[in-house]
Amino acid sequence: MTVKRVAGDGMKQLDVMLKSLGDKAGKVGWLDGAKYETGETIAGVAATQEFGEPSKHIPPRPFFRSTIAEKREEWKKVAEGYAKQIAKGAATTATAMEGIGLKAAGDVRKKIAAIWTPKLSERTIRERRERKAGKRTIGALNKPLIDTGVMLGALTNSVEDE
């Protein structure tokens, strides 16, 4: 099959749309400056949870890579919908990238909330219980990936220049 580029209004709009992307990148994750009260970066903790750290007896609890694998096709359909809106002049590329990023960040949050395995060690549960004694507890003491809710709440998306 051969695809032929034909000049016309649609092609002009597509050219404008592609040029407006420039060197933009949509990102989902934790901003470089996002830190816990301890000074530890949230992105670093997220990476440790994603890949595990055997030296600290932390098993991998993949939430980012698995969300990408599970939602990739869904995100493509969202992008296709935005492409049609852009071609009609009903949306901009910035709106599209922001919308796709919001969807992806939401899907990662849902995945984090859904993970219950591998179970936390009894030691971790005991440490949480001791640390939170007499304080308001967010979620279950035995819930992996969510202790204080900071990592979940700091997950964001952005559209940036590369």
Coordinates of N, CA, C and O in Angstrom, one line a residue:
M1 N 0.8 -1.2 0.0 CA 0.0 0.0 0.0 C 0.9 1.2 0.0 O 1.9 1.3 0.7
T2 N 0.5 2.2 -0.7 CA 1.2 3.5 -0.8 C 0.4 4.6 -0.2 O -0.8 4.7 -0.5
V3 N 1.0 5.4 0.6 CA 0.3 6.6 1.1 C 0.8 7.8 0.4 O 2.0 8.0 0.3
K4 N -0.1 8.5 -0.1 CA 0.2 9.7 -0.9 C -0.2 11.0 -0.1 O -1.3 11.1 0.4
R5 N 0.7 11.9 0.0 CA 0.5 13.1 0.7 C -0.2 14.1 -0.3 O 0.4 14.4 -1.3
V6 N -1.4 14.5 0.1 CA -2.2 15.4 -0.8 C -2.3 16.7 -0.1 O -2.8 16.8 1.1
A7 N -2.0 17.8 -0.8 CA -2.2 19.1 -0.2 C -3.6 19.5 0.0 O -4.5 19.1 -0.8
G8 N -3.9 20.2 1.0 CA -5.3 20.5 1.3 C -5.4 21.1 2.7 O -4.4 21.1 3.5
D9 N -6.6 21.5 3.1 CA -6.8 22.0 4.5 C -6.4 21.1 5.6 O -5.8 21.5 6.5
G10 N -6.8 19.8 5.4 CA -6.5 18.8 6.4 C -5.0 18.7 6.6 O -4.5 18.6 7.7
M11 N -4.3 18.6 5.5 CA -2.8 18.5 5.5 C -2.2 19.7 6.2 O -1.2 19.7 6.9
K12 N -2.7 20.9 5.9 CA -2.2 22.1 6.4 C -2.4 22.1 8.0 O -1.5 22.5 8.7
Q13 N -3.6 21.7 8.4 CA -3.8 21.6 9.8 C -2.9 20.6 10.5 O -2.4 20.9 11.6
L14 N -2.7 19.5 9.9 CA -1.7 18.5 10.4 C -0.3 19.0 10.5 O 0.3 18.9 11.6
D15 N 0.1 19.8 9.5 CA 1.4 20.4 9.6 C 1.5 21.4 10.7 O 2.5 21.4 11.4
V16 N 0.5 22.2 10.9 CA 0.5 23.2 12.0 C 0.5 22.5 13.3 O 1.3 22.8 14.2
M17 N -0.3 21.4 13.4 CA -0.3 20.6 14.7 C 1.1 20.0 15.0 O 1.6 20.1 16.1
L18 N 1.7 19.4 14.0 CA 3.0 18.8 14.2 C 4.1 19.8 14.6 O 4.9 19.6 15.5
K19 N 4.0 21.0 13.9 CA 5.0 22.0 14.2 C 4.8 22.6 15.6 O 5.7 23.0 16.3
S20 N 3.5 22.6 16.1 CA 3.2 23.2 17.4 C 3.7 22.3 18.5 O 3.9 22.8 19.6
L21 N 3.9 21.0 18.2 CA 4.5 20.1 19.2 C 5.9 20.6 19.5 O 6.3 20.5 20.7
G22 N 6.6 21.0 18.5 CA 8.0 21.4 18.7 C 8.8 20.3 19.5 O 8.7 19.2 19.2
D23 N 9.5 20.8 20.5 CA 10.3 19.8 21.3 C 9.7 19.6 22.6 O 10.3 19.8 23.7
K24 N 8.4 19.3 22.6 CA 7.7 19.1 23.9 C 7.7 17.7 24.2 O 7.7 16.8 23.4
A25 N 7.6 17.4 25.5 CA 7.5 16.0 26.0 C 6.5 16.0 27.1 O 6.5 16.9 28.0
G26 N 5.6 15.0 27.1 CA 4.7 14.8 28.2 C 5.3 13.8 29.2 O 6.0 12.9 28.8
K27 N 5.2 14.2 30.4 CA 5.9 13.4 31.5 C 4.9 13.1 32.6 O 4.0 13.9 32.9
V28 N 5.1 11.9 33.2 CA 4.3 11.4 34.3 C 5.2 10.9 35.3 O 6.1 10.1 35.0
G29 N 5.1 11.4 36.6 CA 5.9 10.9 37.6 C 6.0 11.9 38.8 O 5.0 12.5 39.1
W30 N 7.2 12.0 39.4 CA 7.4 12.9 40.5 C 8.4 13.9 40.1 O 9.5 13.6 39.6
L31 N 8.1 15.2 40.4 CA 9.0 16.3 40.1 C 10.3 16.1 40.8 O 10.4 15.6 41.9
D32 N 11.4 16.6 40.2 CA 12.7 16.5 40.8 C 12.8 17.0 42.2 O 13.5 16.4 43.0
G33 N 12.1 18.0 42.5 CA 12.2 18.6 43.9 C 11.3 18.0 44.9 O 11.4 18.3 46.1
A34 N 10.4 17.0 44.5 CA 9.5 16.5 45.4 C 10.2 15.5 46.4 O 10.9 14.6 46.0
K35 N 10.1 15.9 47.7 CA 10.8 15.1 48.7 C 9.9 14.9 49.9 O 8.9 15.6 50.2
Y36 N 10.2 13.8 50.7 CA 9.6 13.6 52.0 C 10.2 14.5 53.0 O 11.2 15.1 52.8
E37 N 9.5 14.6 54.2 CA 10.1 15.4 55.3 C 11.5 15.0 55.6 O 12.3 15.8 56.1
T38 N 11.9 13.8 55.4 CA 13.2 13.3 55.7 C 14.3 13.8 54.7 O 15.5 13.6 55.0
G39 N 13.8 14.4 53.6 CA 14.7 14.8 52.6 C 14.9 13.8 51.4 O 15.5 14.1 50.4
E40 N 14.4 12.6 51.6 CA 14.5 11.6 50.6 C 13.6 11.9 49.4 O 12.4 12.4 49.6
T41 N 14.1 11.8 48.2 CA 13.2 12.1 47.1 C 12.1 11.1 46.9 O 12.3 9.9 47.1
I42 N 11.0 11.6 46.5 CA 9.8 10.7 46.3 C 10.1 9.8 45.1 O 9.8 8.6 45.1
A43 N 10.7 10.4 44.0 CA 11.0 9.6 42.8 C 12.0 8.4 43.2 O 11.8 7.3 42.7
G44 N 12.9 8.7 44.1 CA 13.8 7.6 44.5 C 13.1 6.5 45.3 O 13.4 5.3 45.0
V45 N 12.2 6.9 46.1 CA 11.4 5.9 46.9 C 10.5 5.1 45.9 O 10.4 3.8 46.0
A46 N 9.9 5.8 44.9 CA 9.1 5.1 43.9 C 9.9 4.1 43.1 O 9.4 3.0 42.8
A47 N 11.1 4.5 42.7 CA 12.0 3.6 42.0 C 12.3 2.4 42.8 O 12.4 1.3 42.3
T48 N 12.6 2.6 44.1 CA 12.9 1.5 44.9 C 11.8 0.5 45.0 O 11.9 -0.7 44.9
Q49 N 10.6 1.0 45.1 CA 9.4 0.2 45.2 C 9.1 -0.5 43.9 O 8.8 -1.7 43.8
E50 N 9.4 0.2 42.8 CA 9.1 -0.4 41.4 C 10.1 -1.5 41.1 O 9.7 -2.6 40.7
F51 N 11.4 -1.4 41.5 CA 12.4 -2.4 41.1 C 12.8 -3.2 42.3 O 13.5 -4.3 42.1
G52 N 12.5 -2.8 43.5 CA 12.9 -3.5 44.7 C 14.4 -3.2 45.0 O 15.1 -2.5 44.3
E53 N 14.8 -3.6 46.2 CA 16.1 -3.3 46.7 C 16.5 -4.5 47.6 O 16.3 -4.4 48.8
P54 N 17.0 -5.6 47.0 CA 17.3 -6.8 47.8 C 18.2 -6.6 49.0 O 18.0 -7.2 50.1
S55 N 19.1 -5.6 48.9 CA 20.0 -5.4 50.1 C 19.2 -4.9 51.3 O 19.7 -5.0 52.4
K56 N 18.1 -4.3 51.1 CA 17.2 -3.8 52.2 C 16.0 -4.7 52.4 O 15.0 -4.3 53.0
H57 N 16.0 -5.8 51.7 CA 14.9 -6.8 51.8 C 13.5 -6.2 51.3 O 12.5 -6.5 51.8
I58 N 13.6 -5.3 50.3 CA 12.5 -4.7 49.7 C 12.2 -5.4 48.3 O 13.0 -5.3 47.4
P59 N 11.1 -6.1 48.3 CA 10.8 -6.8 47.0 C 10.2 -5.8 46.0 O 9.7 -4.8 46.3
P60 N 10.4 -6.1 44.7 CA 9.8 -5.2 43.7 C 8.3 -5.3 43.7 O 7.7 -6.3 43.9
R61 N 7.7 -4.1 43.6 CA 6.2 -4.0 43.5 C 6.0 -3.1 42.3 O 5.6 -1.9 42.4
P62 N 6.1 -3.7 41.1 CA 6.0 -2.8 39.9 C 4.6 -2.3 39.7 O 3.6 -3.0 39.7
F63 N 4.5 -1.0 39.6 CA 3.3 -0.3 39.4 C 3.4 0.6 38.1 O 2.4 0.8 37.4
F64 N 4.5 1.1 37.8 CA 4.7 2.0 36.7 C 4.8 1.2 35.4 O 4.0 1.5 34.5
R65 N 5.7 0.3 35.3 CA 5.9 -0.5 34.1 C 4.7 -1.3 33.8 O 4.3 -1.4 32.6
S66 N 4.1 -1.9 34.8 CA 2.9 -2.7 34.6 C 1.7 -1.8 34.1 O 0.9 -2.3 33.2
T67 N 1.6 -0.6 34.6 CA 0.5 0.3 34.1 C 0.8 0.6 32.7 O -0.2 0.6 31.9
I68 N 2.0 0.9 32.3 CA 2.3 1.2 30.9 C 1.9 0.0 30.0 O 1.3 0.2 29.0
A69 N 2.3 -1.2 30.4 CA 2.0 -2.3 29.6 C 0.5 -2.6 29.5 O 0.0 -2.9 28.4
E70 N -0.2 -2.4 30.6 CA -1.6 -2.6 30.6 C -2.4 -1.6 29.8 O -3.5 -1.8 29.3
K71 N -2.0 -0.3 29.9 CA -2.8 0.8 29.4 C -2.3 1.4 28.1 O -3.0 2.3 27.6
R72 N -1.2 0.9 27.6 CA -0.7 1.5 26.3 C -1.7 1.7 25.2 O -1.8 2.8 24.6
E73 N -2.5 0.6 24.9 CA -3.4 0.7 23.8 C -4.6 1.7 24.2 O -5.0 2.4 23.3
E74 N -5.0 1.7 25.4 CA -6.0 2.7 25.8 C -5.5 4.1 25.7 O -6.3 5.0 25.2
W75 N -4.3 4.4 26.0 CA -3.7 5.7 25.9 C -3.6 6.1 24.4 O -3.8 7.2 24.0
K76 N -3.3 5.1 23.5 CA -3.3 5.4 22.1 C -4.6 5.8 21.6 O -4.7 6.7 20.8
K77 N -5.7 5.2 22.1 CA -7.0 5.5 21.7 C -7.4 6.9 22.1 O -8.0 7.7 21.4
V78 N -7.0 7.3 23.3 CA -7.2 8.7 23.9 C -6.4 9.7 22.9 O -7.0 10.7 22.6
A79 N -5.2 9.3 22.6 CA -4.4 10.2 21.7 C -5.1 10.3 20.3 O -5.1 11.4 19.8
E80 N -5.6 9.2 19.8 CA -6.3 9.3 18.5 C -7.5 10.2 18.6 O -7.8 10.9 17.7
G81 N -8.3 10.1 19.7 CA -9.4 11.0 19.9 C -9.0 12.5 19.9 O -9.7 13.3 19.3
Y82 N -7.9 12.7 20.6 CA -7.4 14.1 20.6 C -7.0 14.6 19.2 O -7.2 15.7 18.8
A83 N -6.3 13.6 18.5 CA -5.9 14.0 17.1 C -7.0 14.4 16.2 O -6.9 15.4 15.5
K84 N -8.1 13.7 16.4 CA -9.3 14.1 15.6 C -9.8 15.5 16.0 O -10.2 16.3 15.2
Q85 N -9.8 15.7 17.3 CA -10.3 17.0 17.8 C -9.3 18.1 17.3 O -9.8 19.2 16.9
I86 N -8.0 17.9 17.3 CA -7.0 18.8 16.9 C -7.3 19.1 15.4 O -7.2 20.3 15.0
A87 N -7.5 18.1 14.6 CA -7.7 18.3 13.2 C -8.9 19.1 12.9 O -9.0 19.9 11.9
K88 N -9.9 19.0 13.8 CA -11.2 19.8 13.6 C -11.0 21.2 14.2 O -11.9 22.1 14.1
G89 N -9.9 21.5 14.9 CA -9.7 22.8 15.5 C -10.4 22.9 16.9 O -10.5 24.0 17.5
A90 N -10.8 21.7 17.4 CA -11.5 21.7 18.7 C -10.6 21.5 19.9 O -11.1 21.6 21.0
A91 N -9.3 21.3 19.7 CA -8.4 21.1 20.7 C -7.0 21.5 20.2 O -6.8 21.6 19.0
T92 N -6.1 21.7 21.2 CA -4.7 22.0 20.8 C -3.8 20.8 21.2 O -4.2 20.0 22.0
T93 N -2.6 20.9 20.7 CA -1.7 19.8 21.0 C -1.4 19.8 22.5 O -1.2 18.8 23.2
A94 N -1.3 21.0 23.1 CA -1.0 21.2 24.5 C -2.1 20.6 25.3 O -1.9 19.8 26.3
T95 N -3.4 20.8 24.9 CA -4.5 20.2 25.6 C -4.4 18.7 25.5 O -4.7 18.0 26.5
A96 N -4.1 18.2 24.4 CA -4.0 16.8 24.1 C -3.0 16.1 25.0 O -3.2 15.1 25.7
M97 N -1.8 16.7 25.0 CA -0.7 16.2 25.8 C -1.0 16.2 27.3 O -0.8 15.3 28.1
E98 N -1.7 17.3 27.8 CA -2.1 17.4 29.2 C -3.1 16.4 29.5 O -3.1 15.7 30.5
G99 N -4.1 16.2 28.6 CA -5.2 15.2 28.8 C -4.6 13.8 28.9 O -5.1 13.0 29.7
I100 N -3.7 13.4 28.0 CA -3.2 12.1 28.0 C -2.3 11.9 29.3 O -2.4 10.8 29.9
G101 N -1.6 12.9 29.7 CA -0.8 12.8 30.9 C -1.7 12.7 32.1 O -1.4 11.9 33.0
L102 N -2.8 13.4 32.2 CA -3.7 13.2 33.3 C -4.3 11.8 33.4 O -4.4 11.2 34.5
K103 N -4.6 11.3 32.2 CA -5.2 9.9 32.2 C -4.1 8.9 32.6 O -4.4 8.0 33.4
A104 N -2.9 9.1 32.2 CA -1.8 8.2 32.6 C -1.5 8.3 34.1 O -1.4 7.2 34.7
A105 N -1.4 9.5 34.6 CA -1.2 9.6 36.0 C -2.3 9.0 36.8 O -2.0 8.3 37.9
G106 N -3.5 9.2 36.4 CA -4.7 8.6 37.1 C -4.6 7.1 37.1 O -4.9 6.4 38.1
D107 N -4.2 6.5 36.0 CA -4.0 5.1 35.8 C -2.9 4.5 36.8 O -3.1 3.5 37.4
V108 N -1.8 5.3 36.9 CA -0.8 4.8 37.8 C -1.2 4.9 39.2 O -1.0 4.0 40.0
R109 N -2.0 5.9 39.6 CA -2.5 6.0 40.9 C -3.4 4.8 41.3 O -3.4 4.3 42.3
K110 N -4.3 4.5 40.3 CA -5.2 3.3 40.5 C -4.4 2.1 40.7 O -4.8 1.2 41.5
K111 N -3.3 1.9 39.9 CA -2.5 0.7 40.0 C -1.9 0.6 41.4 O -1.8 -0.4 42.1
I112 N -1.3 1.8 41.9 CA -0.7 1.8 43.2 C -1.7 1.4 44.3 O -1.4 0.6 45.2
A113 N -2.9 1.9 44.2 CA -4.0 1.6 45.1 C -4.4 0.1 45.1 O -4.8 -0.4 46.1
A114 N -4.3 -0.5 43.9 CA -4.7 -1.9 43.8 C -3.7 -2.9 44.2 O -4.0 -4.1 44.4
I115 N -2.4 -2.5 44.4 CA -1.4 -3.5 44.7 C -1.4 -3.9 46.2 O -1.3 -3.0 47.1
W116 N -1.5 -5.2 46.5 CA -1.4 -5.7 47.8 C -0.3 -6.8 48.0 O -0.2 -7.3 49.1
T117 N 0.4 -7.1 46.9 CA 1.4 -8.1 47.0 C 2.7 -7.5 46.4 O 2.6 -6.7 45.5
P118 N 3.8 -8.0 46.7 CA 4.1 -8.9 47.9 C 3.7 -8.2 49.2 O 3.8 -7.0 49.3
K119 N 3.3 -9.0 50.1 CA 2.9 -8.5 51.4 C 4.0 -7.8 52.1 O 5.2 -8.1 51.9
L120 N 3.7 -6.8 53.0 CA 4.7 -6.2 53.8 C 5.2 -7.1 54.8 O 4.4 -8.0 55.3
S121 N 6.4 -7.0 55.2 CA 7.0 -7.8 56.3 C 6.4 -7.5 57.6 O 5.9 -6.3 57.8
E122 N 6.4 -8.4 58.5 CA 5.8 -8.2 59.9 C 6.6 -7.0 60.5 O 6.1 -6.2 61.2
R123 N 7.9 -6.9 60.2 CA 8.7 -5.9 60.8 C 8.3 -4.5 60.3 O 8.1 -3.6 61.1
T124 N 8.0 -4.4 59.0 CA 7.5 -3.1 58.4 C 6.2 -2.7 59.1 O 5.9 -1.6 59.4
I125 N 5.3 -3.7 59.2 CA 4.0 -3.4 59.8 C 4.1 -3.0 61.2 O 3.5 -2.0 61.7
R126 N 5.0 -3.6 62.0 CA 5.3 -3.3 63.4 C 5.8 -1.9 63.5 O 5.4 -1.0 64.3
E127 N 6.8 -1.5 62.6 CA 7.4 -0.2 62.6 C 6.3 0.9 62.2 O 6.3 1.9 62.9
R128 N 5.4 0.6 61.3 CA 4.4 1.5 61.0 C 3.5 1.7 62.2 O 3.1 2.9 62.5
R129 N 3.1 0.6 62.8 CA 2.2 0.7 64.0 C 2.8 1.6 65.1 O 2.2 2.4 65.7
E130 N 4.1 1.4 65.3 CA 4.8 2.1 66.4 C 4.9 3.6 66.0 O 4.7 4.5 66.8
R131 N 5.3 3.9 64.8 CA 5.4 5.2 64.3 C 4.1 6.0 64.3 O 4.1 7.2 64.6
K132 N 3.0 5.3 64.1 CA 1.7 6.0 64.0 C 0.9 5.9 65.3 O -0.3 6.3 65.3
A133 N 1.5 5.3 66.3 CA 0.7 5.1 67.6 C 0.2 6.5 68.0 O 0.9 7.5 68.2
G134 N -1.1 6.6 68.3 CA -1.7 7.8 68.7 C -1.9 8.9 67.7 O -2.4 10.0 68.0
K135 N -1.6 8.6 66.4 CA -1.7 9.5 65.3 C -2.8 9.0 64.3 O -3.2 7.9 64.3
R136 N -3.2 9.9 63.5 CA -4.2 9.6 62.5 C -3.5 8.7 61.4 O -2.4 9.0 61.0
T137 N -4.1 7.6 61.1 CA -3.6 6.6 60.1 C -4.3 6.8 58.8 O -5.5 6.8 58.7
I138 N -3.5 6.8 57.7 CA -4.0 6.9 56.4 C -3.9 5.5 55.8 O -2.8 5.0 55.6
G139 N -5.0 4.9 55.5 CA -5.1 3.6 55.0 C -4.7 2.5 56.0 O -4.6 2.7 57.2
A140 N -4.6 1.3 55.4 CA -4.3 0.1 56.2 C -2.8 0.0 56.5 O -2.0 0.4 55.7
L141 N -2.4 -0.4 57.7 CA -1.0 -0.5 58.1 C -0.3 -1.6 57.3 O 0.9 -1.5 57.1
N142 N -1.0 -2.5 56.7 CA -0.4 -3.6 55.9 C -0.5 -3.3 54.4 O -0.2 -4.2 53.6
K143 N -0.8 -2.1 54.0 CA -1.0 -1.8 52.5 C 0.4 -1.4 52.0 O 0.9 -0.4 52.3
P144 N 0.9 -2.2 51.0 CA 2.1 -1.8 50.3 C 1.9 -0.5 49.5 O 0.8 -0.3 49.0
L145 N 3.0 0.2 49.3 CA 3.1 1.4 48.5 C 2.4 2.6 49.1 O 2.6 3.7 48.6
I146 N 1.5 2.5 50.0 CA 0.8 3.6 50.6 C 1.0 3.6 52.1 O 0.4 2.7 52.8
D147 N 1.8 4.5 52.6 CA 2.0 4.6 54.1 C 1.4 5.9 54.5 O 0.4 6.0 55.2
T148 N 2.0 7.0 54.1 CA 1.6 8.3 54.4 C 0.7 8.9 53.4 O 0.0 9.9 53.6
G149 N 0.7 8.4 52.2 CA 0.0 9.0 51.1 C 0.7 10.1 50.3 O 0.2 10.6 49.3
V150 N 1.9 10.4 50.7 CA 2.7 11.4 50.1 C 3.1 11.0 48.6 O 2.9 11.8 47.7
M151 N 3.6 9.8 48.4 CA 4.0 9.4 47.1 C 2.8 9.4 46.1 O 2.9 10.0 45.0
L152 N 1.7 8.9 46.6 CA 0.5 8.9 45.8 C 0.0 10.3 45.4 O -0.3 10.6 44.3
G153 N 0.0 11.2 46.4 CA -0.5 12.6 46.2 C 0.5 13.4 45.4 O 0.0 14.4 44.8
A154 N 1.8 13.1 45.4 CA 2.7 13.9 44.6 C 2.9 13.5 43.2 O 3.5 14.2 42.4
L155 N 2.3 12.3 42.8 CA 2.4 11.9 41.4 C 1.7 12.9 40.5 O 0.6 13.4 40.8
T156 N 2.4 13.3 39.5 CA 1.8 14.4 38.6 C 2.2 14.2 37.2 O 2.9 13.2 36.9
N157 N 1.7 15.0 36.3 CA 2.1 15.0 34.9 C 2.4 16.4 34.5 O 2.0 17.4 35.1
S158 N 3.2 16.5 33.4 CA 3.5 17.9 32.9 C 3.9 17.8 31.4 O 4.1 16.7 30.9
V159 N 3.8 18.9 30.8 CA 4.2 19.0 29.4 C 5.3 20.0 29.4 O 5.2 21.1 29.8
E160 N 6.5 19.5 29.0 CA 7.7 20.4 29.1 C 8.5 20.4 27.8 O 8.4 19.6 27.0
D161 N 9.4 21.4 27.7 CA 10.3 21.5 26.6 C 11.4 20.5 26.9 O 11.8 20.3 28.0
E162 N 11.8 19.8 25.8 CA 12.9 18.8 26.0 C 14.2 19.5 26.0 O 14.5 20.5 25.5

